[in-house]
Short mmCIF file of C-alpha atoms in Angstrom, two decimals:
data_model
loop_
_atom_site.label_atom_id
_atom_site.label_comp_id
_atom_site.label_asym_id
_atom_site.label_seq_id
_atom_site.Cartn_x
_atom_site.Cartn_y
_atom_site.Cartn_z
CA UNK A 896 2.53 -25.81 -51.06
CA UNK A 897 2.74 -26.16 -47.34
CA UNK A 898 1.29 -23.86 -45.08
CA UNK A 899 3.81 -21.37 -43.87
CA UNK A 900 3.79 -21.05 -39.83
CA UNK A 901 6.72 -19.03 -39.21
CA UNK A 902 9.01 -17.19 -41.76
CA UNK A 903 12.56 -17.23 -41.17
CA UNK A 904 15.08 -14.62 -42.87
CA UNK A 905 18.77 -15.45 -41.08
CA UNK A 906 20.51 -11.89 -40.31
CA UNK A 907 17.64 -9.47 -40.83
CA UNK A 908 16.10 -8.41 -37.61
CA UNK A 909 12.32 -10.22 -37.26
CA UNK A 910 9.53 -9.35 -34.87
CA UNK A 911 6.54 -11.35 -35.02
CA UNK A 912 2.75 -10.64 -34.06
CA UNK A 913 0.41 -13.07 -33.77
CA UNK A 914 0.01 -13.28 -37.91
CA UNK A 915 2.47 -11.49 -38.93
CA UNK A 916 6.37 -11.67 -39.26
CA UNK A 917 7.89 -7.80 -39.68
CA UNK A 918 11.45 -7.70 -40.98
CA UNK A 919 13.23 -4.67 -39.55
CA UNK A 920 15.17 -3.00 -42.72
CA UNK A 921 16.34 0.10 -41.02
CA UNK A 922 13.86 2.63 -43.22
CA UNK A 923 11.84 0.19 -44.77
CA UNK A 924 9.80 -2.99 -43.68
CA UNK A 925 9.45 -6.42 -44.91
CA UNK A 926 5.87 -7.76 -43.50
CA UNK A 927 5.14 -11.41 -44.10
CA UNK A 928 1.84 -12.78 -43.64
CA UNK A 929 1.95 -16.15 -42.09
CA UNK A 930 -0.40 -19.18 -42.07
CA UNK A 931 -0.79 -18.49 -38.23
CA UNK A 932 -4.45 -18.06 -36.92
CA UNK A 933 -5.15 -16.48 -33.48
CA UNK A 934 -8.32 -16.99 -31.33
CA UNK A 935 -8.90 -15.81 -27.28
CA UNK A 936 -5.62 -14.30 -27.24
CA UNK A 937 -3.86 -17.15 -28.09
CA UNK A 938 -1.61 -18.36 -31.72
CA UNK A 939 -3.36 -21.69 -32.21
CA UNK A 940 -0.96 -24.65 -33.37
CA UNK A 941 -2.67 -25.41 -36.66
CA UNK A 942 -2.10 -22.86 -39.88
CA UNK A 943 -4.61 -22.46 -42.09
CA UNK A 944 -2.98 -23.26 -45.75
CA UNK A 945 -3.06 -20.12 -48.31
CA UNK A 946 -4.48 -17.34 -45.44
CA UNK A 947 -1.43 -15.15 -45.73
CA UNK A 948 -1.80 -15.09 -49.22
CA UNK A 949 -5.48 -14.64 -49.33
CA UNK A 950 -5.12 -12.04 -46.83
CA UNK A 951 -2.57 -10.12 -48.59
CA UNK A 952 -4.03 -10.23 -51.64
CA UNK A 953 -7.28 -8.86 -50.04
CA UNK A 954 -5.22 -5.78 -48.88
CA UNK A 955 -3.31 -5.16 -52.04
CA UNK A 956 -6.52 -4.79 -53.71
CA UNK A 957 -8.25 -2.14 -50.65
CA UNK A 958 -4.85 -0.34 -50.78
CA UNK A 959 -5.48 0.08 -54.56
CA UNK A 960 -8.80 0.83 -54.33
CA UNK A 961 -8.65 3.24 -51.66
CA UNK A 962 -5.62 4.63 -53.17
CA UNK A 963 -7.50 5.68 -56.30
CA UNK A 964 -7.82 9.41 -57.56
CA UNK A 965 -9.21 12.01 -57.19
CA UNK A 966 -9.26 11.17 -53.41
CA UNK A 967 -6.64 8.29 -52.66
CA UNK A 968 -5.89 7.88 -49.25
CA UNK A 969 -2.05 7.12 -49.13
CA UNK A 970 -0.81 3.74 -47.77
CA UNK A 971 2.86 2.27 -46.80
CA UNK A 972 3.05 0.03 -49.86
CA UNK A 973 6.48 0.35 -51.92
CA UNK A 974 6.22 -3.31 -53.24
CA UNK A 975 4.46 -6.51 -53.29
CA UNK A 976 6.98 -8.01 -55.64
CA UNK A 977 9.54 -10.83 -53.73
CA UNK A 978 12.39 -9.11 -56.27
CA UNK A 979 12.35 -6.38 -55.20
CA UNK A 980 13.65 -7.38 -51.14
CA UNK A 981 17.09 -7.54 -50.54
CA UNK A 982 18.97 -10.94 -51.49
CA UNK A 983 19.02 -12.43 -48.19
CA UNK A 984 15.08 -13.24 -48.70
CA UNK A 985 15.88 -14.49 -52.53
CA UNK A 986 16.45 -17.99 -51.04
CA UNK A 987 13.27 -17.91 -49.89
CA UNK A 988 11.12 -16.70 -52.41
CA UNK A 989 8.61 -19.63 -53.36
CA UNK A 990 7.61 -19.32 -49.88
CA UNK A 991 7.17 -15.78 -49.25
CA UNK A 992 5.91 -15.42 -53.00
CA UNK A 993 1.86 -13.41 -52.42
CA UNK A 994 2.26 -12.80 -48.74
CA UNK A 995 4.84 -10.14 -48.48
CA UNK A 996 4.95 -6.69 -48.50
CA UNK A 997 8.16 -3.97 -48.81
CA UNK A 998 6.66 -1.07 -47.05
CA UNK A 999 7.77 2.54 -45.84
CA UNK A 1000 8.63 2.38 -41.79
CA UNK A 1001 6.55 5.10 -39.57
CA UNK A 1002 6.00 6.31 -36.43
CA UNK A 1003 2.84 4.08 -35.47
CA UNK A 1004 -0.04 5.42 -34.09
CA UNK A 1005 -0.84 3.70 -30.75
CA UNK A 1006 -4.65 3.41 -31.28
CA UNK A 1007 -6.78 0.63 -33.31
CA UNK A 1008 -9.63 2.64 -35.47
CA UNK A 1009 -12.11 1.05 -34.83
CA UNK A 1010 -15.53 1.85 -37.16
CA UNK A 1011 -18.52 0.15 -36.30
CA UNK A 1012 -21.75 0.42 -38.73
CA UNK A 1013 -23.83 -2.46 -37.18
CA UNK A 1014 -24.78 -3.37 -33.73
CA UNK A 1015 -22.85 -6.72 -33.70
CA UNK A 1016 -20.28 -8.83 -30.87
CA UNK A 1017 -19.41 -6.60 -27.56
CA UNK A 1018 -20.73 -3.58 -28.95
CA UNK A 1019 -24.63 -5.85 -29.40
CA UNK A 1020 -23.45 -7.30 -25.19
CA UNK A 1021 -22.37 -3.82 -24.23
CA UNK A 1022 -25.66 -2.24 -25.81
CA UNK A 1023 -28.23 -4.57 -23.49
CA UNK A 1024 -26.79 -3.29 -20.23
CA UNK A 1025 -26.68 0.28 -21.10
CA UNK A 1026 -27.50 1.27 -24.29
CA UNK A 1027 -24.31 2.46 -25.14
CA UNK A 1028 -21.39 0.80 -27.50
CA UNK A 1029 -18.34 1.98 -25.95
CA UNK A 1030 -19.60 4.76 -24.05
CA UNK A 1031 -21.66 6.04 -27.25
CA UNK A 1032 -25.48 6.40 -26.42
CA UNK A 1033 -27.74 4.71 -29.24
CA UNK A 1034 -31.32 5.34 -29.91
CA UNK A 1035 -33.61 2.35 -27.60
CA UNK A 1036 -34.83 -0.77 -29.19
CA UNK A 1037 -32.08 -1.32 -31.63
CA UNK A 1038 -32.12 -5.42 -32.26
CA UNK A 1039 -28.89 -7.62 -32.91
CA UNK A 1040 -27.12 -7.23 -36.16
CA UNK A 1041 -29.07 -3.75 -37.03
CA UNK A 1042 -27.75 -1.32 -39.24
CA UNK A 1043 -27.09 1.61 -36.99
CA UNK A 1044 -28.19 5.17 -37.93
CA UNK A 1045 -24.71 6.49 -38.63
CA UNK A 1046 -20.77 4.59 -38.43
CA UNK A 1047 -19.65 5.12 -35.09
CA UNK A 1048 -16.04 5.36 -34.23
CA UNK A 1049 -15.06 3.64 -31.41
CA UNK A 1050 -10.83 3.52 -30.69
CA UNK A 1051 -8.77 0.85 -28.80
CA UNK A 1052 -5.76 0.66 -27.43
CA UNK A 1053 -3.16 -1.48 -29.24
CA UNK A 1054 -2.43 -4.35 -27.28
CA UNK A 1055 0.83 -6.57 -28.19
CA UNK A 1056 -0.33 -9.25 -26.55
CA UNK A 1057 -3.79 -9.84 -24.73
CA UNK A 1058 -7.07 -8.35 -25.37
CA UNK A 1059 -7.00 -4.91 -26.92
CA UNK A 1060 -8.76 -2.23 -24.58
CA UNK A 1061 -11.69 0.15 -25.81
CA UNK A 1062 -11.51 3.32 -24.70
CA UNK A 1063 -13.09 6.73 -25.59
CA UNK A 1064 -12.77 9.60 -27.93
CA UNK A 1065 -11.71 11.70 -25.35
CA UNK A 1066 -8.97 9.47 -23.96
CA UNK A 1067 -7.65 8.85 -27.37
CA UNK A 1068 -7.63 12.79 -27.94
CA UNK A 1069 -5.83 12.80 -24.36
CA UNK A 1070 -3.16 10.39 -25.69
CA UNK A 1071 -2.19 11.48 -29.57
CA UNK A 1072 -3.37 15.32 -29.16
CA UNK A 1073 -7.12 16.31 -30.54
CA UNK A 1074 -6.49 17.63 -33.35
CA UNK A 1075 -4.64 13.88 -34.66
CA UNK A 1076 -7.35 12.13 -33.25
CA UNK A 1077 -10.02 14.09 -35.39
CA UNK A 1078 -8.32 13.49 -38.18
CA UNK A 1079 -7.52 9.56 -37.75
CA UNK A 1080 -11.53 9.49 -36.48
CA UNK A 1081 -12.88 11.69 -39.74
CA UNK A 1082 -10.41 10.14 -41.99
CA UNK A 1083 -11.19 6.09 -41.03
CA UNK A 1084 -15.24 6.88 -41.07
CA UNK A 1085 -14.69 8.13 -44.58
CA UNK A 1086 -13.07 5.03 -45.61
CA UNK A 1087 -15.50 2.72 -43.95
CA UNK A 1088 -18.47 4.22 -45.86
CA UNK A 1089 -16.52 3.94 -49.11
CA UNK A 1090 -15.22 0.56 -48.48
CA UNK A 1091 -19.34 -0.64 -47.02
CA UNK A 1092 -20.76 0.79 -49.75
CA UNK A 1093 -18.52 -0.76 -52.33
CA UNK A 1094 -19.09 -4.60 -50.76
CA UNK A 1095 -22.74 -4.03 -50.68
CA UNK A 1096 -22.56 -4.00 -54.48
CA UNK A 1097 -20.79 -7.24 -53.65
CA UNK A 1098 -23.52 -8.49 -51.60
CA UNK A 1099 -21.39 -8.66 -48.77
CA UNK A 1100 -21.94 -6.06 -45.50
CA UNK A 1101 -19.13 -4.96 -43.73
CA UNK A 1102 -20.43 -4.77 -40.55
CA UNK A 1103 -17.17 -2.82 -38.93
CA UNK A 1104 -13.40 -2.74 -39.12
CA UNK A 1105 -10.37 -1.67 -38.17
CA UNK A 1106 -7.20 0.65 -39.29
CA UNK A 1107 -3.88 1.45 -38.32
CA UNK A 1108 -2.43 4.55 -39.04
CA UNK A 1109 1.15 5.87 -38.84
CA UNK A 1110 3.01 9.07 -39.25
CA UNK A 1111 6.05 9.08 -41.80
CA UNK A 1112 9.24 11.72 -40.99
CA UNK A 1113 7.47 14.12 -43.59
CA UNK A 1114 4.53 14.09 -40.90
CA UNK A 1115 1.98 12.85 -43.22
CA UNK A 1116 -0.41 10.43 -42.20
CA UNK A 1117 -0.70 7.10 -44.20
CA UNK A 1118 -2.84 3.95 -44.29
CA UNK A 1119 -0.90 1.17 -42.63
CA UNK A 1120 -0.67 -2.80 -42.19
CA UNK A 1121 -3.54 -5.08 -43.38
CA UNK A 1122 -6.62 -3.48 -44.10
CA UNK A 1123 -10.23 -4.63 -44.67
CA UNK A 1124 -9.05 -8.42 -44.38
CA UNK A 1125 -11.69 -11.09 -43.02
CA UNK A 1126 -8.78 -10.78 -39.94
CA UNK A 1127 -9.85 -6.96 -39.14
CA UNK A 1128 -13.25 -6.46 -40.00
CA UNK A 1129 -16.56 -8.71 -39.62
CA UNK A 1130 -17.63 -9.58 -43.35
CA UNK A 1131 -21.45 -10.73 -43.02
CA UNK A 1132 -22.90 -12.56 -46.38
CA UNK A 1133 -26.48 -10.06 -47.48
CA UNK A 1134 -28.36 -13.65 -48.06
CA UNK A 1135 -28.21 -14.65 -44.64
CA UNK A 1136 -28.45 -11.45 -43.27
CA UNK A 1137 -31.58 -10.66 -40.72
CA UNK A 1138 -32.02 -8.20 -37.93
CA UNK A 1139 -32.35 -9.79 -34.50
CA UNK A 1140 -29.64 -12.59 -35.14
CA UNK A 1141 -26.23 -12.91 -35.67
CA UNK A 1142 -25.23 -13.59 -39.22
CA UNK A 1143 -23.10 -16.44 -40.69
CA UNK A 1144 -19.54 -14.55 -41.18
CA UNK A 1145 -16.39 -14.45 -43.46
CA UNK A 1146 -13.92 -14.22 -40.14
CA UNK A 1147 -12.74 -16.98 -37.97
CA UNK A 1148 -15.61 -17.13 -35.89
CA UNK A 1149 -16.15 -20.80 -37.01
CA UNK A 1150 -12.90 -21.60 -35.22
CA UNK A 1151 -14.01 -19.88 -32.19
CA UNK A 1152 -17.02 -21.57 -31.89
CA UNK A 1153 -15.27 -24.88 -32.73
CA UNK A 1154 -12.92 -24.06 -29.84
CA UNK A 1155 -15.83 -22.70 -27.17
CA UNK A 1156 -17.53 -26.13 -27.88
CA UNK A 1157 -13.67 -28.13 -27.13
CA UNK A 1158 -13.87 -27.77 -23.58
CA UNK A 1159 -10.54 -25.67 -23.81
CA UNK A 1160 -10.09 -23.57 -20.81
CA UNK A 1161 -8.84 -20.71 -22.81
CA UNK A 1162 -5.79 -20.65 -20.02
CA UNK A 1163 -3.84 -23.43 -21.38
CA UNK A 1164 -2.02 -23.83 -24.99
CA UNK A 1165 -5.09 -24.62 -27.42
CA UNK A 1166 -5.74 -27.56 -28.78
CA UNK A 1167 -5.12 -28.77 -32.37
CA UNK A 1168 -7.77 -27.77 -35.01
CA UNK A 1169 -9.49 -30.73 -37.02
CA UNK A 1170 -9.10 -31.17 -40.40
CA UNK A 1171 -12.48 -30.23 -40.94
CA UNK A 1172 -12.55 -27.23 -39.16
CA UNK A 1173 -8.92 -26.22 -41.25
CA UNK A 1174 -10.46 -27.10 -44.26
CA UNK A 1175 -13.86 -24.84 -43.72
CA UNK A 1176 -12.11 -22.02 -41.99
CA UNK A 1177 -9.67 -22.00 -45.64
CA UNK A 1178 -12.86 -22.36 -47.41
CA UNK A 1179 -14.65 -18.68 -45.88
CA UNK A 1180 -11.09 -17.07 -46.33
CA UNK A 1181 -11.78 -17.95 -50.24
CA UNK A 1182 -14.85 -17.44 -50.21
CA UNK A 1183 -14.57 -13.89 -48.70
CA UNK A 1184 -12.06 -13.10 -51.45
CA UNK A 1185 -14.02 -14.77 -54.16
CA UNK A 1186 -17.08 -12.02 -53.76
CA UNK A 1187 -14.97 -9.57 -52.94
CA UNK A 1188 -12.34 -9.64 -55.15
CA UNK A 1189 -12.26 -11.98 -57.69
CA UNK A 1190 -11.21 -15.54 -58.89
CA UNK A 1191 -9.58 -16.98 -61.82
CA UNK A 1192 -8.86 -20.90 -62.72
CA UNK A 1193 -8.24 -21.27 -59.14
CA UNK A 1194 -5.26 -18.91 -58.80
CA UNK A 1195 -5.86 -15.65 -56.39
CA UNK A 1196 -5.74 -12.25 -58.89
CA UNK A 1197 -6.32 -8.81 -57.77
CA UNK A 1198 -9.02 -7.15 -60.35
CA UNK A 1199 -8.46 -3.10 -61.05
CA UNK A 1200 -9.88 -1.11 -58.39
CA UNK A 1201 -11.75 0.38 -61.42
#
């Protein structure tokens, strides 16, 4: 099947992120996981083939798994089944088949969750100029890629476009009210450490992550959008793990790197990725969901979250 660029519903109301394509049902969403990769800001031109499948299928299963008794963390999920949309997406069902999701519609919280259990990317650049990772002091002579004493949380501001800004606990208390913020801060920690501890048994490390949260008319607080994909969180392989370098990683680092080494300005529309680089970046998408989720004759599955 072809990868899937941009989804296209006539006569439902569409926004659409830099992955994802959100179908405006007046109390529900549709959200469709596209093919679309982003890098520097910007939606590169090539789509790499199956990602808003894998993707999907990678949150259906940390949904599940999260969700479990006795203390399941709620989430927007009402379906993953294409039957269940309204008929004008029947048409399109082959194509939206494994990358959709019917969901409940909230009030979204304006703040990316950021936990952070490693010293890894701007928190590892912010760390050798002050010591800090987003304002947080660390203990002295912590190397690259270390395990840090305890998850840190460390919010940002949710950017539409552009770079998502970091900003502190305080300001983020400031903006939702404290008593929210504690909650969304206690609340995503808990689900790191649950979520680290279970890849470890994978031999994968999650090194940090991201959530979304959003408020539904009842005022409870549920899980929301992706969650724990290779496209929020930085997935690190255990056998090429060592302290004092940066790891080989599930994300799409490769493509960045491919792209720093293009001699793209980073101002300009990027440039097409190589078949090679498509075809490796698809290959650590599987690969991800392979160890961390499971495999059969070729076709994605989602195991129990037993």
């Amino acid at each position: 099947m072809n990868p899937l660029f941009e989804s296209h519903v006539p006569g439902v109301p569409c926004r659409r992120g830099k992955v994802r394509d959100v179908y405006d049902l007046g109390d529900r969403l549709v959200i469709v996981a596209s093919d679309r990769i982003s890098a520097f800001d910007w939606v590169l031109p090539t789509p790499i083939a199956d990602k808003g499948r894998i993707l999907t299928s990678m949150s259906r299963f940390w949904f599940d798994f999260l969700g479990a008794p006795p203390d399941g963390v709620p989430n927007h999920i009402l379906s993953m089944d294409v039957a269940d949309l309204p008929a004008s997406f029947t048409p399109f069902a082959n194509e939206l088949g494994g990358r959709t999701m019917l969901v409940k519609k909230t009030e979204v919280t304006p703040i990316e969750c950021v936990v952070r259990g490693y010293l890894a990317g701007s928190g590892w650049k912010e760390y050798r100029q002050s010591g800090t990772v987003c304002g947080i002091a660390l203990p002295a002579g912590l190397k690259e890629s270390e395990r840090l004493p305890e998850a840190i949380f460390t919010p940002a501001t949710k950017a539409d476009s552009g770079h998502d800004e970091n900003i502190s606990f305080a300001t983020m208390a400031e903006r939702v009210g404290v008593i929210h913020a504690t909650e969304l801060r206690d609340r995503s920690i808990a689900i790191y450490e649950k979520a680290r501890d279970y890849a470890a048994g994978r031999g994968i490390i999650l090194a940090d992550t991201k959530f979304e949260w959003g408020r539904l008319p009842s005022g409870d607080i549920i899980l929301i959008d992706e969650v724990l994909t290779p496209d929020s969180s930085r997935y690190w392989p255990v056998d090429g793990y060592r302290v004092g370098a940066p790891p080989a990683s599930f994300d799409k680092q490769f493509v960045r790197d491919w792209l720093d080494r293009s001699g793209w300005d980073k101002n300009s529309p990027p440039p097409a990725l190589p078949d090679e680089v498509v075809a490796k970046t698809r290959d650590k998408y599987l690969e991800a969901h392979e160890r961390l989720v499971g495999k059969v004759a070729g076709t994605l599955r989602v195991p129990s979250a037993s």
